[in-house]
mmCIF file of C-alpha atoms in Angstrom:
data_model
loop_
_atom_site.group_PDB
_atom_site.id
_atom_site.type_symbol
_atom_site.label_atom_id
_atom_site.label_comp_id
_atom_site.label_asym_id
_atom_site.label_seq_id
_atom_site.Cartn_x
_atom_site.Cartn_y
_atom_site.Cartn_z
ATOM 1 C CA UNK A 964 0.760 30.234 -9.130
ATOM 2 C CA UNK A 965 0.034 27.838 -6.250
ATOM 3 C CA UNK A 966 2.663 25.134 -5.770
ATOM 4 C CA UNK A 967 2.485 21.510 -4.689
ATOM 5 C CA UNK A 968 4.602 18.514 -3.799
ATOM 6 C CA UNK A 969 3.623 14.910 -4.592
ATOM 7 C CA UNK A 970 5.025 12.122 -2.400
ATOM 8 C CA UNK A 971 4.139 8.636 -3.652
ATOM 9 C CA UNK A 972 6.421 5.598 -3.879
ATOM 10 C CA UNK A 973 4.715 4.051 -6.933
ATOM 11 C CA UNK A 974 5.931 5.880 -10.098
ATOM 12 C CA UNK A 975 2.799 4.986 -12.052
ATOM 13 C CA UNK A 976 0.453 6.314 -9.372
ATOM 14 C CA UNK A 977 2.587 9.429 -8.998
ATOM 15 C CA UNK A 978 2.296 10.073 -12.740
ATOM 16 C CA UNK A 979 -1.459 9.433 -12.691
ATOM 17 C CA UNK A 980 -1.981 11.870 -9.822
ATOM 18 C CA UNK A 981 0.117 14.524 -11.544
ATOM 19 C CA UNK A 982 -1.827 14.111 -14.782
ATOM 20 C CA UNK A 983 -5.201 14.305 -13.005
ATOM 21 C CA UNK A 984 -4.127 17.453 -11.170
ATOM 22 C CA UNK A 985 -3.010 19.051 -14.435
ATOM 23 C CA UNK A 986 -6.497 18.484 -15.841
ATOM 24 C CA UNK A 987 -8.443 19.654 -12.786
ATOM 25 C CA UNK A 988 -6.141 22.444 -11.589
ATOM 26 C CA UNK A 989 -3.960 23.613 -14.518
ATOM 27 C CA UNK A 990 -2.551 26.609 -12.640
ATOM 28 C CA UNK A 991 -1.152 24.368 -9.881
ATOM 29 C CA UNK A 992 2.610 23.953 -10.308
ATOM 30 C CA UNK A 993 4.039 20.618 -9.181
ATOM 31 C CA UNK A 994 7.439 21.762 -7.942
ATOM 32 C CA UNK A 995 8.641 18.428 -6.558
ATOM 33 C CA UNK A 996 8.045 14.676 -6.667
ATOM 34 C CA UNK A 997 9.260 12.309 -3.948
ATOM 35 C CA UNK A 998 9.426 8.506 -3.840
ATOM 36 C CA UNK A 999 9.684 8.259 -0.052
ATOM 37 C CA UNK A 1000 9.127 10.227 3.128
ATOM 38 C CA UNK A 1001 12.700 11.442 3.538
ATOM 39 C CA UNK A 1002 12.753 12.821 0.004
ATOM 40 C CA UNK A 1003 9.433 14.528 0.667
ATOM 41 C CA UNK A 1004 10.749 16.329 3.741
ATOM 42 C CA UNK A 1005 13.924 17.418 1.960
ATOM 43 C CA UNK A 1006 12.000 18.742 -1.041
ATOM 44 C CA UNK A 1007 9.455 20.495 1.160
ATOM 45 C CA UNK A 1008 12.231 22.263 3.089
ATOM 46 C CA UNK A 1009 13.876 23.421 -0.126
ATOM 47 C CA UNK A 1010 10.825 24.255 -2.249
ATOM 48 C CA UNK A 1011 8.244 25.428 0.347
ATOM 49 C CA UNK A 1012 5.138 24.084 -1.465
ATOM 50 C CA UNK A 1013 1.712 25.352 -0.451
ATOM 51 C CA UNK A 1014 0.128 21.887 -0.800
ATOM 52 C CA UNK A 1015 1.549 18.407 -0.155
ATOM 53 C CA UNK A 1016 -0.090 15.264 -1.533
ATOM 54 C CA UNK A 1017 1.193 12.507 0.757
ATOM 55 C CA UNK A 1018 0.858 8.755 0.344
ATOM 56 C CA UNK A 1019 0.123 7.435 3.839
ATOM 57 C CA UNK A 1020 2.320 4.348 3.422
ATOM 58 C CA UNK A 1021 5.747 5.155 1.997
ATOM 59 C CA UNK A 1022 9.246 3.774 2.590
ATOM 60 C CA UNK A 1023 11.634 5.314 5.146
ATOM 61 C CA UNK A 1024 9.103 7.784 6.564
ATOM 62 C CA UNK A 1025 5.357 7.346 6.249
ATOM 63 C CA UNK A 1026 3.002 10.019 5.019
ATOM 64 C CA UNK A 1027 1.829 10.423 8.607
ATOM 65 C CA UNK A 1028 5.391 11.150 9.746
ATOM 66 C CA UNK A 1029 5.820 13.685 6.963
ATOM 67 C CA UNK A 1030 2.461 15.320 7.720
ATOM 68 C CA UNK A 1031 3.437 15.817 11.365
ATOM 69 C CA UNK A 1032 6.437 17.849 10.280
ATOM 70 C CA UNK A 1033 4.735 19.757 7.463
ATOM 71 C CA UNK A 1034 1.234 20.389 8.809
ATOM 72 C CA UNK A 1035 2.091 23.913 10.009
ATOM 73 C CA UNK A 1036 3.869 24.784 6.774
ATOM 74 C CA UNK A 1037 1.464 23.646 4.048
ATOM 75 C CA UNK A 1038 -1.948 22.174 3.327
ATOM 76 C CA UNK A 1039 -2.032 18.378 3.433
ATOM 77 C CA UNK A 1040 -3.929 15.984 1.168
ATOM 78 C CA UNK A 1041 -3.670 12.306 2.071
ATOM 79 C CA UNK A 1042 -3.342 9.739 -0.718
ATOM 80 C CA UNK A 1043 -4.269 6.165 0.147
ATOM 81 C CA UNK A 1044 -5.507 2.834 -1.173
ATOM 82 C CA UNK A 1045 -7.099 2.055 2.189
ATOM 83 C CA UNK A 1046 -10.681 3.172 2.753
ATOM 84 C CA UNK A 1047 -10.377 3.129 6.545
ATOM 85 C CA UNK A 1048 -7.718 5.843 6.335
ATOM 86 C CA UNK A 1049 -9.788 7.989 4.003
ATOM 87 C CA UNK A 1050 -12.905 7.805 6.169
ATOM 88 C CA UNK A 1051 -10.944 8.705 9.308
ATOM 89 C CA UNK A 1052 -9.231 11.640 7.605
ATOM 90 C CA UNK A 1053 -12.470 12.985 6.147
ATOM 91 C CA UNK A 1054 -14.432 12.622 9.397
ATOM 92 C CA UNK A 1055 -11.816 14.578 11.300
ATOM 93 C CA UNK A 1056 -11.899 17.455 8.807
ATOM 94 C CA UNK A 1057 -8.529 16.955 7.106
ATOM 95 C CA UNK A 1058 -8.000 19.022 3.978
ATOM 96 C CA UNK A 1059 -9.021 16.085 1.839
ATOM 97 C CA UNK A 1060 -8.029 12.646 0.628
ATOM 98 C CA UNK A 1061 -7.526 10.830 -2.639
ATOM 99 C CA UNK A 1062 -8.239 7.123 -2.990
ATOM 100 C CA UNK A 1063 -6.018 5.162 -5.350
ATOM 101 C CA UNK A 1064 -6.177 4.955 -8.254
ATOM 102 C CA UNK A 1065 -7.090 8.672 -8.544
ATOM 103 C CA UNK A 1066 -10.225 9.444 -10.546
ATOM 104 C CA UNK A 1067 -10.941 12.643 -12.435
ATOM 105 C CA UNK A 1068 -14.083 13.255 -10.369
ATOM 106 C CA UNK A 1069 -12.322 12.906 -7.028
ATOM 107 C CA UNK A 1070 -9.362 15.061 -8.057
ATOM 108 C CA UNK A 1071 -11.751 17.778 -9.251
ATOM 109 C CA UNK A 1072 -13.401 17.842 -5.810
ATOM 110 C CA UNK A 1073 -10.036 17.896 -4.064
ATOM 111 C CA UNK A 1074 -8.818 20.763 -6.241
ATOM 112 C CA UNK A 1075 -11.942 22.796 -5.483
ATOM 113 C CA UNK A 1076 -11.681 22.249 -1.727
ATOM 114 C CA UNK A 1077 -7.964 22.951 -1.464
ATOM 115 C CA UNK A 1078 -8.215 26.062 -3.664
ATOM 116 C CA UNK A 1079 -10.788 27.466 -1.272
ATOM 117 C CA UNK A 1080 -8.480 26.913 1.716
ATOM 118 C CA UNK A 1081 -5.245 28.323 0.334
ATOM 119 C CA UNK A 1082 -5.939 31.808 1.656
ATOM 120 C CA UNK A 1083 -6.249 30.457 5.223
ATOM 121 C CA UNK A 1084 -3.525 28.907 7.403
ATOM 122 C CA UNK A 1085 -3.180 25.101 7.225
ATOM 123 C CA UNK A 1086 -5.575 23.176 9.456
ATOM 124 C CA UNK A 1087 -4.483 21.721 12.790
ATOM 125 C CA UNK A 1088 -4.128 18.026 11.963
ATOM 126 C CA UNK A 1089 -3.187 16.780 15.440
ATOM 127 C CA UNK A 1090 -6.482 14.943 15.953
ATOM 128 C CA UNK A 1091 -6.611 13.290 12.550
ATOM 129 C CA UNK A 1092 -2.943 12.285 12.682
ATOM 130 C CA UNK A 1093 -3.484 10.627 16.050
ATOM 131 C CA UNK A 1094 -6.483 8.717 14.715
ATOM 132 C CA UNK A 1095 -4.677 7.639 11.551
ATOM 133 C CA UNK A 1096 -1.639 6.531 13.556
ATOM 134 C CA UNK A 1097 -3.888 4.363 15.743
ATOM 135 C CA UNK A 1098 -5.373 2.715 12.654
ATOM 136 C CA UNK A 1099 -1.917 2.177 11.195
ATOM 137 C CA UNK A 1100 -0.621 0.594 14.405
ATOM 138 C CA UNK A 1101 -3.542 -1.778 14.782
ATOM 139 C CA UNK A 1102 -4.251 -2.643 11.176
ATOM 140 C CA UNK A 1103 -2.906 -5.212 8.760
ATOM 141 C CA UNK A 1104 -2.480 -5.066 5.018
ATOM 142 C CA UNK A 1105 -5.865 -5.206 3.268
ATOM 143 C CA UNK A 1106 -5.084 -4.279 -0.336
ATOM 144 C CA UNK A 1107 -2.203 -4.895 -2.729
ATOM 145 C CA UNK A 1108 -1.360 -2.456 -5.519
ATOM 146 C CA UNK A 1109 -0.056 -4.129 -8.673
ATOM 147 C CA UNK A 1110 1.129 -2.401 -11.854
ATOM 148 C CA UNK A 1111 -0.258 -3.834 -15.092
ATOM 149 C CA UNK A 1112 1.459 -1.986 -17.944
ATOM 150 C CA UNK A 1113 0.110 1.564 -17.811
ATOM 151 C CA UNK A 1114 -2.746 0.686 -15.449
ATOM 152 C CA UNK A 1115 -3.011 -0.104 -11.749
ATOM 153 C CA UNK A 1116 -4.824 -3.040 -10.182
ATOM 154 C CA UNK A 1117 -6.001 -3.181 -6.563
ATOM 155 C CA UNK A 1118 -6.106 -6.715 -5.154
ATOM 156 C CA UNK A 1119 -7.965 -7.657 -1.986
ATOM 157 C CA UNK A 1120 -5.497 -9.739 0.063
ATOM 158 C CA UNK A 1121 -8.367 -12.102 0.913
ATOM 159 C CA UNK A 1122 -8.404 -13.116 -2.771
ATOM 160 C CA UNK A 1123 -4.700 -13.983 -2.821
ATOM 161 C CA UNK A 1124 -3.776 -17.681 -2.819
ATOM 162 C CA UNK A 1125 -0.092 -17.164 -2.138
ATOM 163 C CA UNK A 1126 2.861 -14.819 -2.639
ATOM 164 C CA UNK A 1127 6.054 -16.035 -4.344
ATOM 165 C CA UNK A 1128 9.405 -14.209 -4.487
ATOM 166 C CA UNK A 1129 10.605 -13.725 -8.068
ATOM 167 C CA UNK A 1130 13.891 -11.910 -8.742
ATOM 168 C CA UNK A 1131 13.477 -8.303 -7.557
ATOM 169 C CA UNK A 1132 9.692 -8.606 -7.395
ATOM 170 C CA UNK A 1133 7.044 -10.680 -5.653
ATOM 171 C CA UNK A 1134 4.459 -12.599 -7.647
ATOM 172 C CA UNK A 1135 0.882 -12.355 -6.353
ATOM 173 C CA UNK A 1136 -1.090 -15.469 -7.273
ATOM 174 C CA UNK A 1137 -4.854 -15.083 -7.029
ATOM 175 C CA UNK A 1138 -7.726 -17.166 -8.345
ATOM 176 C CA UNK A 1139 -8.198 -14.785 -11.285
ATOM 177 C CA UNK A 1140 -4.559 -14.460 -12.318
ATOM 178 C CA UNK A 1141 -1.051 -13.358 -11.401
ATOM 179 C CA UNK A 1142 0.535 -9.941 -10.832
ATOM 180 C CA UNK A 1143 3.931 -8.574 -9.852
ATOM 181 C CA UNK A 1144 4.551 -6.132 -7.002
ATOM 182 C CA UNK A 1145 7.654 -4.479 -5.569
ATOM 183 C CA UNK A 1146 7.010 -5.452 -1.940
ATOM 184 C CA UNK A 1147 9.397 -8.081 -0.626
ATOM 185 C CA UNK A 1148 8.343 -11.271 1.136
ATOM 186 C CA UNK A 1149 9.745 -9.832 4.367
ATOM 187 C CA UNK A 1150 7.653 -6.665 4.032
ATOM 188 C CA UNK A 1151 4.538 -8.718 3.297
ATOM 189 C CA UNK A 1152 5.253 -10.993 6.265
ATOM 190 C CA UNK A 1153 5.382 -7.945 8.546
ATOM 191 C CA UNK A 1154 2.206 -6.370 7.137
ATOM 192 C CA UNK A 1155 -0.148 -9.312 6.554
ATOM 193 C CA UNK A 1156 -2.467 -10.748 9.204
ATOM 194 C CA UNK A 1157 -0.521 -13.612 10.858
ATOM 195 C CA UNK A 1158 -3.804 -15.362 11.609
ATOM 196 C CA UNK A 1159 -4.516 -15.643 7.874
ATOM 197 C CA UNK A 1160 -1.122 -15.792 6.152
ATOM 198 C CA UNK A 1161 1.804 -18.073 6.994
ATOM 199 C CA UNK A 1162 5.282 -18.032 5.562
ATOM 200 C CA UNK A 1163 6.095 -21.588 4.480
ATOM 201 C CA UNK A 1164 9.366 -20.995 2.674
ATOM 202 C CA UNK A 1165 11.969 -18.245 2.414
ATOM 203 C CA UNK A 1166 10.203 -17.045 -0.720
ATOM 204 C CA UNK A 1167 6.588 -18.118 -0.148
ATOM 205 C CA UNK A 1168 3.651 -16.880 1.957
ATOM 206 C CA UNK A 1169 0.338 -18.744 1.702
ATOM 207 C CA UNK A 1170 -3.231 -17.759 2.523
ATOM 208 C CA UNK A 1171 -4.449 -20.344 5.064
ATOM 209 C CA UNK A 1172 -7.974 -20.126 3.635
ATOM 210 C CA UNK A 1173 -6.616 -21.319 0.283
ATOM 211 C CA UNK A 1174 -5.200 -24.565 1.717
ATOM 212 C CA UNK A 1175 -7.127 -27.756 0.962
ATOM 213 C CA UNK A 1176 -4.841 -30.084 2.902
ATOM 214 C CA UNK A 1177 -1.240 -30.722 3.912
ATOM 215 C CA UNK A 1178 0.420 -33.847 2.430
ATOM 216 C CA UNK A 1179 3.863 -35.333 3.082
ATOM 217 C CA UNK A 1180 6.589 -35.819 0.495
ATOM 218 C CA UNK A 1181 8.854 -38.867 0.283
ATOM 219 C CA UNK A 1182 11.022 -37.454 3.090
ATOM 220 C CA UNK A 1183 8.025 -36.906 5.352
ATOM 221 C CA UNK A 1184 8.206 -33.135 4.942
ATOM 222 C CA UNK A 1185 4.926 -31.197 4.653
ATOM 223 C CA UNK A 1186 3.630 -30.042 1.283
ATOM 224 C CA UNK A 1187 0.767 -27.545 1.138
ATOM 225 C CA UNK A 1188 -1.945 -28.423 -1.387
ATOM 226 C CA UNK A 1189 -4.167 -25.540 -2.474
ATOM 227 C CA UNK A 1190 -7.888 -25.779 -3.189
ATOM 228 C CA UNK A 1191 -7.448 -24.055 -6.547
ATOM 229 C CA UNK A 1192 -6.044 -26.462 -9.112
ATOM 230 C CA UNK A 1193 -4.474 -28.756 -6.518
ATOM 231 C CA UNK A 1194 -1.288 -26.675 -6.640
ATOM 232 C CA UNK A 1195 1.433 -28.019 -4.363
ATOM 233 C CA UNK A 1196 3.786 -25.749 -2.409
ATOM 234 C CA UNK A 1197 6.801 -27.175 -0.556
ATOM 235 C CA UNK A 1198 7.354 -26.208 3.091
ATOM 236 C CA UNK A 1199 10.969 -25.616 4.129
ATOM 237 C CA UNK A 1200 12.364 -27.185 7.295
ATOM 238 C CA UNK A 1201 12.449 -23.790 9.005
ATOM 239 C CA UNK A 1202 8.668 -23.503 8.807
ATOM 240 C CA UNK A 1203 7.737 -27.205 8.935
ATOM 241 C CA UNK A 1204 7.171 -27.467 12.729
ATOM 242 C CA UNK A 1205 3.954 -25.451 12.617
ATOM 243 C CA UNK A 1206 2.473 -28.094 10.321
ATOM 244 C CA UNK A 1207 3.287 -31.070 12.551
ATOM 245 C CA UNK A 1208 -0.215 -31.175 13.991
ATOM 246 C CA UNK A 1209 -1.994 -30.531 10.701
#
């Protein structure tokens, strides 16, 4: 039986991918599941899978980092929520890619393509890894993955009004509703486009396009007023100077 490893930091997506693979490729044995890049490398060294399904963006080590170390040892399938990654990988002839959330049709195609390649050595991925790394270095976060019960929602960051820290999660407030994600405010600050998103408080990042105006409170401190529903967001002293001219 052919064997595979799944490396994906979102448990729900990992389970969905495993279930889709079981339907499309029942003889494929999933011998390991990893929640981050380091786990993936450790499991791959111990279990020697023939195929690795790697999320491009994972904690600790990215899917690209893992692929560099495993590309000679097994066939690689990239898993991503970002279309620009998928197009680059496909154009360069990578084994294949899966866009999140995984669909039955796409997984069936992936299974067929990878099956056909198992008898041959893994492809040389040097070119595609270089191209994907360049995209990763120059790009900013475009999509947010949010879990909604047993389903997954993809949110365009352009539709987000603001992000608000909430306990161990971050609340994503968009015009059409609210969602919770595991990314921290710090992680979002590092990944979002600084020309479009500003941190205004230790626990708040706002989309500049969502701002209607900036008022002052009774102390003269800035308060961001959003276009949607006239919601008011306080600005902490740390971040107030950037609003002095607004």
